[in-house]
Coordinates of C-alpha atoms in Angstrom, one line a residue:
M1434 CA 27.8 -19.1 -49.4
R1435 CA 27.3 -20.6 -46.1
L1436 CA 29.5 -18.0 -44.5
M1437 CA 27.5 -15.2 -46.2
Y1438 CA 24.3 -16.7 -44.9
R1439 CA 25.6 -16.8 -41.3
L1440 CA 27.0 -13.4 -41.3
A1441 CA 23.6 -12.0 -42.6
T1442 CA 22.0 -13.9 -40.0
L1443 CA 24.2 -12.4 -37.4
A1444 CA 23.8 -9.1 -38.8
L1445 CA 20.0 -9.4 -38.5
A1446 CA 20.2 -10.6 -34.8
L1447 CA 22.5 -7.8 -34.0
A1448 CA 20.0 -5.3 -35.6
L1449 CA 17.2 -6.7 -33.7
V1450 CA 19.2 -6.8 -30.4
G1451 CA 19.9 -3.2 -31.1
A1452 CA 16.2 -2.2 -32.0
L1453 CA 14.9 -3.8 -28.9
G1454 CA 17.8 -2.1 -26.8
T1455 CA 16.5 1.3 -28.4
L1456 CA 13.0 0.5 -27.5
T1457 CA 13.8 -0.3 -23.7
V1458 CA 16.2 2.2 -22.9
R1459 CA 14.8 4.4 -19.9
P1460 CA 14.2 7.9 -20.5
S1461 CA 16.2 10.6 -19.0
V1462 CA 15.9 14.2 -18.7
S1463 CA 18.5 17.2 -18.6
D1464 CA 19.4 19.1 -15.4
T1465 CA 17.6 22.0 -17.1
E1466 CA 14.3 20.1 -17.5
R1467 CA 14.8 18.4 -14.2
D1468 CA 14.9 21.8 -12.4
G1469 CA 12.3 23.3 -14.5
R1470 CA 9.8 20.3 -13.4
A1471 CA 11.0 20.8 -9.9
A1472 CA 10.3 24.4 -9.8
A1473 CA 6.4 23.6 -9.3
F1474 CA 6.9 21.9 -5.9
A1475 CA 8.2 22.7 -2.5
F1476 CA 8.0 20.8 0.7
D1477 CA 8.9 21.8 4.5
S1478 CA 10.2 18.6 6.4
L1479 CA 8.7 18.2 9.8
M1480 CA 9.6 15.7 12.7
I1481 CA 6.6 13.4 13.8
N1482 CA 8.4 11.6 16.6
S1483 CA 11.8 11.1 18.0
A1484 CA 13.5 8.2 19.4
P1485 CA 11.7 6.7 22.5
E1486 CA 13.4 5.7 25.7
G1487 CA 15.2 2.3 25.1
A1488 CA 14.8 2.5 21.5
R1489 CA 16.2 -0.4 19.6
T1490 CA 17.1 -1.3 16.3
E1491 CA 16.4 -4.9 16.1
R1492 CA 13.7 -7.2 17.5
E1493 CA 13.9 -10.2 19.6
T1494 CA 13.2 -13.4 17.5
A1495 CA 12.7 -17.3 18.0
P1496 CA 15.9 -18.9 18.6
G1497 CA 16.4 -20.2 15.1
L1498 CA 15.9 -17.0 13.4
D1499 CA 18.3 -14.9 15.7
H1500 CA 21.4 -15.0 13.4
F1501 CA 19.4 -13.1 10.7
A1502 CA 17.1 -11.1 13.1
G1503 CA 18.0 -8.0 11.1
W1504 CA 16.1 -9.4 8.2
I1505 CA 13.2 -10.5 10.3
S1506 CA 13.2 -7.0 11.9
A1507 CA 12.7 -5.2 8.5
V1508 CA 9.0 -4.4 8.6
G1509 CA 6.5 -2.5 11.0
A1510 CA 6.7 1.4 10.5
G1511 CA 3.4 2.4 9.7
G1512 CA 1.7 5.7 9.1
T1513 CA -2.0 6.8 8.7
L1514 CA -3.5 10.4 8.4
L1515 CA -6.9 10.6 9.5
D1516 CA -9.5 13.3 10.7
L1517 CA -10.3 11.8 13.8
R1518 CA -11.4 15.2 15.6
G1519 CA -13.7 16.1 12.7
L1520 CA -11.7 19.3 12.0
G1521 CA -12.2 19.0 8.0
R1522 CA -8.5 18.3 7.6
S1523 CA -6.2 15.5 7.8
A1524 CA -5.0 16.6 11.4
D1525 CA -4.2 13.4 13.2
V1526 CA -1.6 10.6 12.7
C1527 CA -1.6 7.2 13.6
L1528 CA 2.0 5.9 13.8
V1529 CA 3.6 2.6 14.4
D1530 CA 7.1 2.7 15.7
P1531 CA 9.0 -0.5 15.6
R1532 CA 11.7 1.2 18.0
D1533 CA 9.5 0.2 21.0
D1534 CA 6.6 -1.6 19.2
S1535 CA 4.3 1.4 19.9
V1536 CA 0.9 2.4 18.2
T1537 CA 0.2 6.0 19.0
L1538 CA -2.3 9.0 17.9
R1539 CA -0.9 12.3 17.8
N1540 CA -1.6 15.7 16.3
A1541 CA -0.1 16.2 12.9
P1542 CA 2.7 18.7 12.7
G1543 CA 2.0 21.7 10.8
S1544 CA -1.7 21.2 11.3
G1545 CA -2.4 24.5 12.9
A1546 CA -4.8 22.3 15.2
D1547 CA -4.7 22.3 19.1
D1548 CA -2.1 19.8 20.3
Y1549 CA -3.0 16.9 22.7
P1550 CA -1.0 14.6 24.6
V1551 CA 0.1 11.5 22.6
V1552 CA -2.6 8.5 23.0
A1553 CA -1.0 5.0 23.3
L1554 CA -3.2 2.1 21.8
T1555 CA -2.6 -1.1 23.6
P1556 CA -5.2 -4.0 23.5
Q1557 CA -6.0 -3.9 27.0
G1558 CA -7.9 -6.9 28.5
L1559 CA -6.6 -9.2 25.5
P1560 CA -4.0 -11.4 25.4
Y1561 CA -0.8 -9.4 24.4
D1562 CA 2.8 -9.8 25.3
H1563 CA 6.5 -9.4 23.9
T1564 CA 5.9 -12.0 21.2
M1565 CA 3.6 -9.8 19.5
A1566 CA 4.4 -6.7 17.4
P1567 CA 2.2 -3.9 15.7
M1568 CA 2.6 -3.8 12.0
G1569 CA -0.2 -1.3 11.0
C1570 CA -3.2 0.9 11.8
V1571 CA -6.3 1.3 9.8
P1572 CA -9.0 3.7 10.3
A1573 CA -12.6 2.4 9.8
D1574 CA -16.1 3.3 11.1
L1575 CA -17.1 -0.3 11.5
D1576 CA -20.1 0.1 13.7
E1577 CA -21.4 2.9 11.6
D1578 CA -22.0 5.4 14.2
G1579 CA -20.0 8.5 12.9
D1580 CA -16.9 8.3 14.5
L1581 CA -13.5 6.5 13.5
D1582 CA -12.6 3.2 14.8
L1583 CA -9.1 1.8 14.5
M1584 CA -7.9 -1.5 13.7
V1585 CA -4.4 -2.6 14.4
Y1586 CA -2.7 -5.6 13.1
Y1587 CA 0.0 -7.7 14.4
W1588 CA 2.8 -10.3 14.2
G1589 CA 2.2 -12.8 16.6
R1590 CA -1.7 -12.5 17.2
S1591 CA -4.9 -11.7 15.1
P1592 CA -6.0 -7.9 14.6
V1593 CA -7.6 -5.8 17.2
L1594 CA -10.6 -3.5 16.6
F1595 CA -10.3 -0.1 18.9
M1596 CA -13.9 0.8 19.0
N1597 CA -13.8 4.8 19.5
T1598 CA -16.4 5.5 22.4
A1599 CA -15.9 9.4 22.6
G1600 CA -17.9 10.4 19.7
P1601 CA -17.4 12.8 16.7
G1602 CA -15.1 15.9 17.3
A1603 CA -13.5 14.7 20.7
T1604 CA -10.0 15.0 21.7
P1605 CA -8.5 11.6 21.3
D1606 CA -7.8 10.1 24.7
T1607 CA -6.7 6.4 25.6
A1608 CA -9.8 5.8 27.8
N1609 CA -12.1 6.5 24.8
F1610 CA -10.7 3.5 22.8
T1611 CA -11.8 -0.1 24.0
A1612 CA -10.1 -3.3 22.4
H1613 CA -12.2 -6.0 20.9
E1614 CA -11.0 -9.3 19.1
M1615 CA -11.9 -9.3 15.6
V1616 CA -11.1 -13.3 15.5
E1617 CA -12.8 -15.6 18.1
P1618 CA -10.7 -17.0 19.9
M1619 CA -7.5 -15.1 19.1
Q1620 CA -5.3 -16.6 16.5
V1621 CA -1.5 -16.5 16.2
W1622 CA -1.3 -14.5 12.7
N1623 CA 1.8 -12.6 11.2
T1624 CA -0.2 -10.0 9.4
T1625 CA 1.7 -7.6 7.0
A1626 CA -1.1 -6.0 5.1
L1627 CA -5.0 -5.1 6.1
N1628 CA -7.4 -3.2 3.7
V1629 CA -11.0 -2.3 3.9
A1630 CA -13.6 -2.3 1.3
D1631 CA -17.4 -3.4 0.5
I1632 CA -16.2 -6.8 -1.3
D1633 CA -19.6 -8.3 -1.8
G1634 CA -21.4 -5.2 -2.5
D1635 CA -24.0 -5.5 0.6
G1636 CA -23.2 -1.7 1.7
H1637 CA -20.8 -2.6 4.5
L1638 CA -17.1 -2.7 4.9
D1639 CA -15.3 -6.0 4.7
V1640 CA -11.7 -6.7 5.9
F1641 CA -8.9 -8.3 3.8
V1642 CA -6.1 -9.6 6.0
G1643 CA -2.7 -10.3 4.3
N1644 CA -0.7 -12.7 6.5
Y1645 CA 3.1 -13.4 5.8
F1646 CA 4.8 -16.0 8.0
P1647 CA 2.9 -19.3 8.5
D1648 CA -0.2 -19.2 10.8
G1649 CA 0.9 -20.3 14.3
A1650 CA 4.6 -19.5 13.9
S1651 CA 6.1 -17.8 17.1
V1652 CA 8.3 -15.4 15.0
L1653 CA 9.0 -13.1 17.8
D1654 CA 9.1 -15.6 20.6
P1655 CA 12.8 -16.1 22.2
D1656 CA 11.7 -19.2 24.2
A1657 CA 10.1 -20.8 21.1
E1658 CA 12.9 -23.4 20.9
A1659 CA 11.2 -26.1 18.5
D1660 CA 8.5 -24.4 16.4
T1661 CA 8.1 -26.9 13.4
R1662 CA 5.6 -24.4 11.9
M1663 CA 8.2 -21.6 11.4
E1664 CA 9.4 -21.7 7.8
M1665 CA 10.8 -19.2 5.4
Q1666 CA 9.8 -18.9 1.9
Q1667 CA 9.9 -22.3 -0.1
S1668 CA 10.9 -20.4 -3.3
M1669 CA 12.4 -17.2 -4.3
G1670 CA 9.7 -16.7 -7.1
L1671 CA 6.8 -19.3 -6.6
A1672 CA 6.2 -19.3 -2.8
T1673 CA 3.0 -20.5 -1.6
N1674 CA 3.7 -21.6 2.1
G1675 CA 3.0 -18.3 3.9
G1676 CA 0.3 -17.5 6.6
R1677 CA -3.3 -17.5 5.1
N1678 CA -4.8 -14.5 3.6
R1679 CA -8.4 -14.1 5.4
L1680 CA -11.4 -12.2 4.2
L1681 CA -13.9 -11.0 7.1
L1682 CA -17.3 -9.8 6.2
T1683 CA -19.1 -7.5 8.5
E1684 CA -22.4 -6.8 9.6
P1685 CA -23.1 -3.6 12.0
A1686 CA -25.3 -4.2 15.1
G1687 CA -26.9 -1.1 14.4
E1688 CA -25.9 0.4 17.8
G1689 CA -22.9 2.7 18.6
D1690 CA -19.7 1.3 20.1
T1691 CA -20.8 -2.1 19.5
P1692 CA -18.5 -4.2 17.2
P1693 CA -20.0 -5.6 14.1
A1694 CA -20.4 -9.4 13.5
F1695 CA -17.3 -10.8 11.6
T1696 CA -17.9 -13.6 9.2
D1697 CA -15.0 -15.5 7.8
A1698 CA -15.3 -15.8 4.0
S1699 CA -11.8 -16.6 3.2
T1700 CA -12.9 -20.0 1.5
A1701 CA -14.0 -17.6 -1.5
L1702 CA -10.2 -17.0 -2.0
P1703 CA -8.3 -19.5 -4.4
E1704 CA -6.0 -21.6 -2.7
H1705 CA -2.7 -20.4 -4.4
V1706 CA -4.1 -17.0 -3.4
T1707 CA -4.6 -17.8 0.2
A1708 CA -0.9 -19.1 0.8
A1709 CA 0.8 -16.4 -0.7
W1710 CA 3.3 -14.3 1.1
T1711 CA 1.3 -10.9 1.0
L1712 CA 2.6 -7.6 1.5
A1713 CA 0.3 -5.2 0.0
I1714 CA -3.4 -5.1 -0.9
G1715 CA -4.9 -3.0 -3.6
F1716 CA -8.7 -2.5 -4.3
Q1717 CA -10.2 -0.7 -7.4
D1718 CA -13.5 -1.4 -9.5
L1719 CA -11.8 -2.4 -12.9
S1720 CA -14.5 -4.0 -14.6
G1721 CA -17.3 -1.4 -13.7
N1722 CA -19.6 -4.2 -12.2
G1723 CA -19.7 -1.9 -8.9
V1724 CA -17.4 -4.0 -6.6
P1725 CA -13.8 -3.9 -6.2
D1726 CA -11.4 -6.1 -7.8
V1727 CA -8.4 -7.1 -5.8
Y1728 CA -4.6 -6.8 -6.5
L1729 CA -2.2 -8.6 -4.1
A1730 CA 1.4 -7.8 -4.0
N1731 CA 3.1 -11.0 -2.8
D1732 CA 6.7 -11.4 -1.8
F1733 CA 8.8 -14.4 -3.2
G1734 CA 6.0 -15.2 -5.8
N1735 CA 3.2 -14.4 -8.2
D1736 CA 1.2 -11.3 -7.8
N1737 CA -2.8 -11.9 -8.0
M1738 CA -5.3 -10.2 -9.8
L1739 CA -8.6 -11.0 -8.5
V1740 CA -11.6 -10.1 -10.5
N1741 CA -14.7 -9.7 -8.4
R1742 CA -18.0 -11.2 -9.2
S1743 CA -19.8 -11.2 -5.9
A1744 CA -23.1 -10.4 -4.9
P1745 CA -24.5 -9.3 -1.2
G1746 CA -23.4 -12.6 0.9
D1747 CA -21.9 -14.4 -1.9
V1748 CA -18.3 -13.6 -2.4
R1749 CA -16.7 -14.8 -5.6
L1750 CA -13.2 -13.8 -6.5
E1751 CA -11.6 -15.2 -9.6
A1752 CA -7.7 -15.3 -10.1
V1753 CA -6.6 -14.3 -13.6
K1754 CA -3.5 -13.9 -15.6
G1755 CA -2.1 -12.1 -18.5
D1756 CA -1.0 -13.6 -21.7
R1757 CA 2.6 -13.4 -22.6
D1758 CA 3.8 -12.5 -26.0
M1759 CA 7.4 -13.1 -27.5
V1760 CA 8.8 -9.8 -26.4
T1761 CA 7.4 -9.7 -22.8
P1762 CA 9.4 -11.2 -19.9
K1763 CA 7.4 -13.7 -17.7
S1764 CA 7.7 -11.5 -14.6
Q1765 CA 6.3 -8.4 -16.4
V1766 CA 3.0 -10.5 -17.3
M1767 CA 0.3 -9.4 -14.6
G1768 CA -0.3 -12.3 -12.2
N1769 CA 2.7 -14.5 -13.6
G1770 CA 5.7 -12.6 -12.1
S1771 CA 8.5 -14.1 -9.8
F1772 CA 9.3 -10.6 -8.6
K1773 CA 9.2 -9.5 -5.0
G1774 CA 5.8 -7.6 -4.7
M1775 CA 6.0 -5.0 -2.1
G1776 CA 3.4 -2.3 -2.7
V1777 CA 0.6 -1.2 -5.2
A1778 CA -1.1 2.0 -6.2
F1779 CA -3.7 3.1 -8.9
T1780 CA -3.3 6.2 -11.0
Y1781 CA -5.4 7.5 -13.8
D1782 CA -4.3 9.4 -17.0
E1783 CA -6.3 12.2 -17.9
G1784 CA -9.5 10.9 -19.4
A1785 CA -8.7 7.3 -18.9
D1786 CA -11.4 4.9 -17.8
L1787 CA -8.9 2.5 -16.3
P1788 CA -6.0 3.3 -13.9
M1789 CA -2.4 2.4 -14.4
I1790 CA -1.4 0.0 -11.7
V1791 CA 2.2 0.5 -10.2
V1792 CA 3.7 -2.2 -8.3
S1793 CA 6.9 -1.8 -6.2
N1794 CA 9.7 -4.6 -6.3
I1795 CA 13.3 -4.9 -5.5
T1796 CA 15.2 -3.0 -8.1
S1797 CA 18.8 -2.3 -6.4
P1798 CA 21.7 -2.2 -8.9
Y1799 CA 24.0 -5.0 -9.0
A1800 CA 21.9 -7.0 -6.6
L1801 CA 18.4 -8.5 -7.1
H1802 CA 17.7 -6.3 -10.1
E1803 CA 14.1 -6.9 -10.9
S1804 CA 12.0 -4.1 -12.0
N1805 CA 9.0 -2.1 -10.7
L1806 CA 6.0 -2.9 -12.8
A1807 CA 3.6 -0.1 -14.4
F1808 CA 0.6 -1.8 -15.9
T1809 CA -0.8 0.4 -18.5
P1810 CA -4.7 -0.1 -20.0
T1811 CA -4.7 -1.5 -23.4
G1812 CA -8.6 -2.2 -23.6
E1813 CA -11.8 -2.0 -21.6
G1814 CA -12.1 -2.9 -17.9
S1815 CA -15.1 -5.3 -18.7
E1816 CA -12.7 -7.8 -20.5
L1817 CA -11.7 -8.7 -16.9
L1818 CA -15.0 -10.5 -16.6
D1819 CA -14.0 -12.5 -19.8
G1820 CA -10.8 -13.5 -18.2
T1821 CA -8.8 -11.2 -20.2
I1822 CA -6.3 -8.6 -18.8
P1823 CA -6.3 -5.5 -20.7
Y1824 CA -3.0 -4.1 -19.5
A1825 CA 0.8 -4.0 -20.8
E1826 CA 3.7 -3.7 -18.7
T1827 CA 5.6 -0.3 -19.5
S1828 CA 7.6 0.7 -16.3
E1829 CA 11.0 0.8 -18.7
E1830 CA 9.3 3.3 -21.1
L1831 CA 7.9 5.5 -18.5
G1832 CA 11.3 5.7 -16.4
I1833 CA 10.2 4.2 -13.3
S1834 CA 11.3 0.6 -13.5
R1835 CA 14.1 1.1 -11.1
S1836 CA 14.1 2.8 -7.8
G1837 CA 16.0 0.5 -5.2
W1838 CA 14.6 -2.0 -2.5
A1839 CA 11.0 -0.7 -2.8
W1840 CA 8.1 -0.8 -0.4
D1841 CA 5.1 1.3 -0.3
I1842 CA 4.0 3.3 -3.4
K1843 CA 1.5 6.1 -3.4
A1844 CA 0.0 8.3 -6.0
G1845 CA -1.2 11.9 -5.5
D1846 CA -1.6 15.2 -7.2
F1847 CA 1.0 17.5 -5.4
D1848 CA 0.8 20.5 -7.5
N1849 CA -2.8 20.5 -8.4
D1850 CA -2.4 20.5 -12.0
G1851 CA -4.4 17.1 -12.6
T1852 CA -1.6 14.8 -12.9
D1853 CA -0.5 12.3 -10.2
E1854 CA 3.1 12.3 -8.8
I1855 CA 4.3 9.1 -7.3
L1856 CA 6.1 8.6 -4.0
Q1857 CA 7.9 5.2 -3.4
A1858 CA 9.6 4.1 -0.2
T1859 CA 12.9 2.5 -0.5
G1860 CA 15.8 0.8 1.7
F1861 CA 15.7 -2.2 3.7
L1862 CA 18.4 -2.5 6.4
Q1863 CA 21.1 0.3 7.1
G1864 CA 24.4 -0.5 8.5
D1865 CA 28.2 -0.2 7.5
Q1866 CA 28.7 -3.8 6.3
T1867 CA 27.0 -4.8 2.9
R1868 CA 25.4 -8.1 3.1
W1869 CA 24.5 -8.2 -0.8
P1870 CA 26.9 -11.0 -1.7
E1871 CA 25.4 -13.3 1.1
L1872 CA 21.9 -12.6 -0.2
Q1873 CA 22.6 -13.1 -3.7
E1874 CA 24.1 -16.4 -2.9
I1875 CA 21.2 -17.7 -1.1
A1876 CA 19.0 -16.2 -4.0
M1877 CA 20.8 -18.0 -6.7
G1878 CA 20.8 -21.2 -4.3
N1879 CA 18.6 -24.3 -4.4
D1880 CA 15.0 -23.5 -3.6
Q1881 CA 14.9 -26.8 -1.8
L1882 CA 16.9 -25.1 1.1
L1883 CA 15.4 -21.7 1.2
K1884 CA 12.5 -22.6 3.5
Y1885 CA 14.9 -23.8 6.4
P1886 CA 16.1 -20.7 8.7
W1887 CA 19.2 -22.4 9.3
A1888 CA 20.3 -22.0 5.4
W1889 CA 19.8 -18.3 5.8
P1890 CA 23.0 -16.1 6.1
N1891 CA 23.4 -13.7 9.1
F1892 CA 21.8 -10.4 9.0
S1893 CA 22.2 -8.3 12.1
A1894 CA 22.7 -4.9 13.5
G1895 CA 25.3 -3.1 11.3
D1896 CA 24.7 -4.9 8.4
D1897 CA 23.5 -3.3 5.2
L1898 CA 21.1 -4.1 2.5
S1899 CA 20.1 -1.1 0.3
G1900 CA 20.4 1.1 3.2
N1901 CA 21.8 4.1 1.1
E1902 CA 18.7 4.6 -1.0
T1903 CA 16.4 7.6 -1.0
N1904 CA 12.8 7.8 -1.7
P1905 CA 12.0 8.7 -5.4
F1906 CA 9.4 11.6 -6.1
W1907 CA 8.4 10.5 -9.6
V1908 CA 7.1 13.6 -11.7
R1909 CA 5.6 13.2 -15.2
G1910 CA 6.7 15.2 -18.0
R1911 CA 4.9 16.2 -21.3
D1912 CA 6.4 13.2 -23.1
G1913 CA 4.4 11.0 -20.4
S1914 CA 7.6 9.8 -18.9
Y1915 CA 8.8 10.3 -15.2
A1916 CA 11.8 11.6 -13.5
D1917 CA 12.8 11.5 -9.8
L1918 CA 12.7 15.0 -8.4
A1919 CA 13.5 14.0 -4.8
E1920 CA 17.0 15.4 -4.8
P1921 CA 16.4 18.7 -6.4
L1922 CA 13.3 19.2 -4.0
G1923 CA 15.5 18.5 -1.0
I1924 CA 13.6 15.5 -0.1
A1925 CA 16.2 12.7 -0.8
E1926 CA 16.7 11.7 2.8
Y1927 CA 18.8 8.4 3.2
D1928 CA 16.1 6.9 5.4
V1929 CA 14.8 3.2 5.4
T1930 CA 11.2 3.9 4.7
R1931 CA 8.4 1.6 4.7
S1932 CA 5.1 3.4 4.2
F1933 CA 3.3 6.9 3.3
A1934 CA 0.1 8.5 4.1
L1935 CA -1.4 11.1 2.1
G1936 CA -3.8 13.8 3.3
D1937 CA -4.4 17.6 3.6
V1938 CA -2.9 18.3 7.1
N1939 CA -3.4 22.2 7.2
G1940 CA -6.8 22.3 5.0
D1941 CA -4.9 24.5 2.3
G1942 CA -5.9 22.2 -0.6
L1943 CA -2.3 20.8 -1.0
L1944 CA -1.6 17.3 -0.3
D1945 CA 1.0 16.3 2.5
A1946 CA 2.5 13.2 3.1
V1947 CA 3.7 11.1 6.2
V1948 CA 6.8 9.3 5.9
A1949 CA 7.1 6.3 8.1
N1950 CA 10.7 5.2 8.7
Q1951 CA 12.1 1.9 10.3
W1952 CA 14.3 2.3 13.1
Q1953 CA 14.4 6.1 12.6
D1954 CA 12.4 9.1 13.2
S1955 CA 9.4 9.7 10.9
R1956 CA 8.8 12.8 9.0
L1957 CA 5.8 14.9 7.6
L1958 CA 6.4 16.5 4.2
L1959 CA 4.2 19.5 4.4
N1960 CA 3.4 20.8 0.9
R1961 CA 4.5 24.3 -0.1
A1962 CA 4.0 24.2 -3.6
P1963 CA 4.7 27.9 -4.6
D1964 CA 2.1 28.5 -7.5
A1965 CA -0.3 25.7 -7.3
P1966 CA -3.8 26.1 -8.8
P1967 CA -6.7 25.8 -6.3
A1968 CA -8.1 22.2 -5.3
A1969 CA -11.4 20.7 -4.3
V1970 CA -11.3 18.3 -1.4
L1971 CA -14.1 16.1 -0.9
R1972 CA -15.2 14.0 2.3
L1973 CA -17.8 11.8 0.9
V1974 CA -20.1 10.4 3.6
R1975 CA -23.1 8.4 3.6
P1976 CA -25.9 7.3 6.1
G1977 CA -24.6 4.7 8.7
A1978 CA -26.2 1.8 10.3
V1979 CA -26.9 4.0 13.6
D1980 CA -29.7 6.8 13.2
G1981 CA -28.3 10.1 12.1
A1982 CA -24.7 8.9 11.6
R1983 CA -22.5 9.8 8.5
V1984 CA -19.7 7.3 7.5
P1985 CA -16.8 7.6 4.9
A1986 CA -18.3 6.5 1.5
I1987 CA -15.3 3.9 0.9
G1988 CA -15.3 2.6 -2.2
A1989 CA -17.1 5.7 -3.9
S1990 CA -15.9 6.7 -7.4
V1991 CA -15.5 10.3 -8.7
R1992 CA -15.0 11.5 -12.3
A1993 CA -14.6 15.2 -12.5
G1994 CA -13.6 18.1 -14.9
G1995 CA -14.2 18.2 -18.8
S1996 CA -14.9 21.4 -21.0
G1997 CA -11.4 22.7 -20.6
D1998 CA -10.5 21.2 -17.3
P1999 CA -8.5 18.0 -16.9
E2000 CA -10.6 15.2 -16.7
Q2001 CA -9.9 13.3 -13.3
R2002 CA -10.9 10.0 -11.9
R2003 CA -10.4 8.7 -8.4
Q2004 CA -11.7 5.7 -6.2
L2005 CA -11.8 6.1 -2.6
Y2006 CA -9.7 3.2 -1.0
P2007 CA -7.5 4.9 1.4
A2008 CA -5.8 1.9 2.8
N2009 CA -4.4 0.8 -0.7
G2010 CA -0.9 -0.3 -0.7
H2011 CA 1.9 -1.5 2.1
V2012 CA 1.0 -0.2 5.8
G2013 CA 0.4 3.4 5.0
V2014 CA -3.1 4.7 5.0
S2015 CA -4.2 8.0 3.8
D2016 CA -7.0 10.0 4.9
S2017 CA -10.6 9.3 3.3
I2018 CA -10.7 12.3 1.0
V2019 CA -10.9 12.7 -2.8
H2020 CA -8.4 15.4 -3.7
L2021 CA -9.0 17.2 -7.2
A2022 CA -7.6 20.0 -9.3
A2023 CA -9.8 22.7 -9.7
P2024 CA -8.0 25.4 -11.5
E2025 CA -11.1 26.9 -13.0
G2026 CA -13.5 27.5 -10.0
S2027 CA -16.4 25.6 -10.5
L2028 CA -15.9 21.8 -11.0
P2029 CA -18.5 19.3 -12.5
V2030 CA -18.3 16.0 -10.6
T2031 CA -20.0 12.7 -10.9
V2032 CA -20.1 10.7 -8.0
S2033 CA -20.8 6.9 -7.9
W2034 CA -21.5 4.8 -4.6
R2035 CA -23.5 2.1 -2.7
D2036 CA -25.8 3.0 0.0
A2037 CA -26.5 0.7 3.1
D2038 CA -28.5 -1.8 1.1
G2039 CA -25.7 -2.2 -1.3
T2040 CA -27.9 -0.3 -4.0
G2041 CA -25.7 1.6 -6.7
H2042 CA -26.4 5.4 -7.2
T2043 CA -24.9 8.1 -9.4
A2044 CA -25.2 11.8 -9.1
D2045 CA -24.1 15.0 -10.7
L2046 CA -23.1 18.0 -8.9
E2047 CA -20.7 21.0 -8.9
V2048 CA -18.1 22.0 -6.5
G2049 CA -15.8 24.7 -6.1
P2050 CA -12.3 25.1 -4.3
G2051 CA -11.9 24.1 -0.7
T2052 CA -13.0 21.4 1.4
H2053 CA -16.5 20.0 1.0
T2054 CA -18.4 17.4 2.9
I2055 CA -20.8 15.6 0.4
L2056 CA -23.5 13.8 1.9
L2057 CA -24.5 10.7 -0.5
D2058 CA -27.8 9.9 0.4
D2059 CA -29.7 6.4 0.1
D2060 CA -32.2 7.8 -2.2
G2061 CA -29.7 8.7 -4.7
T2062 CA -29.3 12.5 -4.0
A2063 CA -25.6 14.2 -3.4
V2064 CA -25.8 17.2 -1.2
V2065 CA -22.8 19.5 -0.9
R2066 CA -22.7 20.5 2.8

């Protein structure tokens, strides 16, 4: 009798395991279906840059880090698309190239715009030397005078604001960008992410700075023999000893080419959030209260979901975590994961009020085989204000759980059908000798040793960690699952990529993408989708602090479609993610011509407005006025 009971129990357990296994098998597609999906897309791959003179593949580091300089040198390739010249298309690129630590402005290949000499952005007149290296470039009109300024952030120093003194429409020139400190006096920060949004709802952009290595640590100083501040992560899954994240509120002076006043509001961040090893920042108003909530993708520890309850001048950000049930692994609970958060993006299903939140992690086979995350809505956004997270993790069912050592992730509609595709950057260190055994060894070792640089194995030139991965181009099928179509589309390059930037480079209504590569040439994927229907590309602007100026309405939200057209939602946060920054446009499928659109925004006084209008195919500038009207220009 006892034997029969045991056999019955074993049979039940095996049945349950089998059932759960069936539920978690990733969907796959046939070659025929894959080719059918791929037929809607086509890209030309254009080179953006070439190897600079004296190009290197590794940075100099502090002496205690030199045995794994390849690991330390693994970030810094950043790409940005923007309309710097007021041409009505994403014709300019800001590129960060770690091979010579340059930050440059240049004409986007394939734009059809007049070429101009490459413009280098260097912080003339400010402290800057070989111990500092740029990581990213974020456009923002912080003085609100109608032309885009640029923030560059670094390892080795606090960010620099390059004020654009040339005025709208001018051809970029080095002499027209003046460098200003954003933090006085300059601090030694090691920043890996920077994003802009109106955090407190006062009508002006604020700056969220995500720092990585501890503040003051001389990571790139070969003469820093005894820097006691230099630590690695204290844990593989719960590290909170990183550089301190900062929140800088801005107040424009009301005069062009004058930096705004920066106020440090970092004390509003919960302590465990402040000391995370942040790699990506995502903004989105999820609760519907008019201010953006914050998703932080953190390396070596919990990601953070911050619910925003702020009012003008009063920043209040509350960290919330999801609830775990019996079938959900701990690391797939929002805010409770031990995975290596590397990138974040938001994408809306048709008719959905809440976006899916997609997060990159390390998912290399036979390695640190974690999981990408896809948090899909299960309730109302207002539940966040009650401390409840209305999301469930579904990456396995959607087919996007694994892709490689993943970084930046971007969502955009590349075939104008109203459904987003997803681009994901992959790869870490490209070489001939795999070092995964050594990395696995330290990953499974004692966390007490992890923070000491001497405990880390060698990673240097010639070594390989996930260097043979390609960037997925995830395309959704009718069943809701995704398939990677990079290979049949001919864009499955063996690059080590860090970031993407999306925009409409040539003004044809199709989204294009900058691919920023680490230690390799960067590329632009010029979209040639063969039979794509038309699109409406919206440049949303509002009055700035300087009389007559028009500034991008960052944070504005758009709901479009209905009555037979696909219902689409967008929120304008172009710097979401890891390092890559898209152009400040809202791209919408407009297959039936005139498209009904509802736009919501805050004016310069922080007052919220909503307006209805109709747009047709093409590029439109829409003035969101302080009186609540929206005018198509």
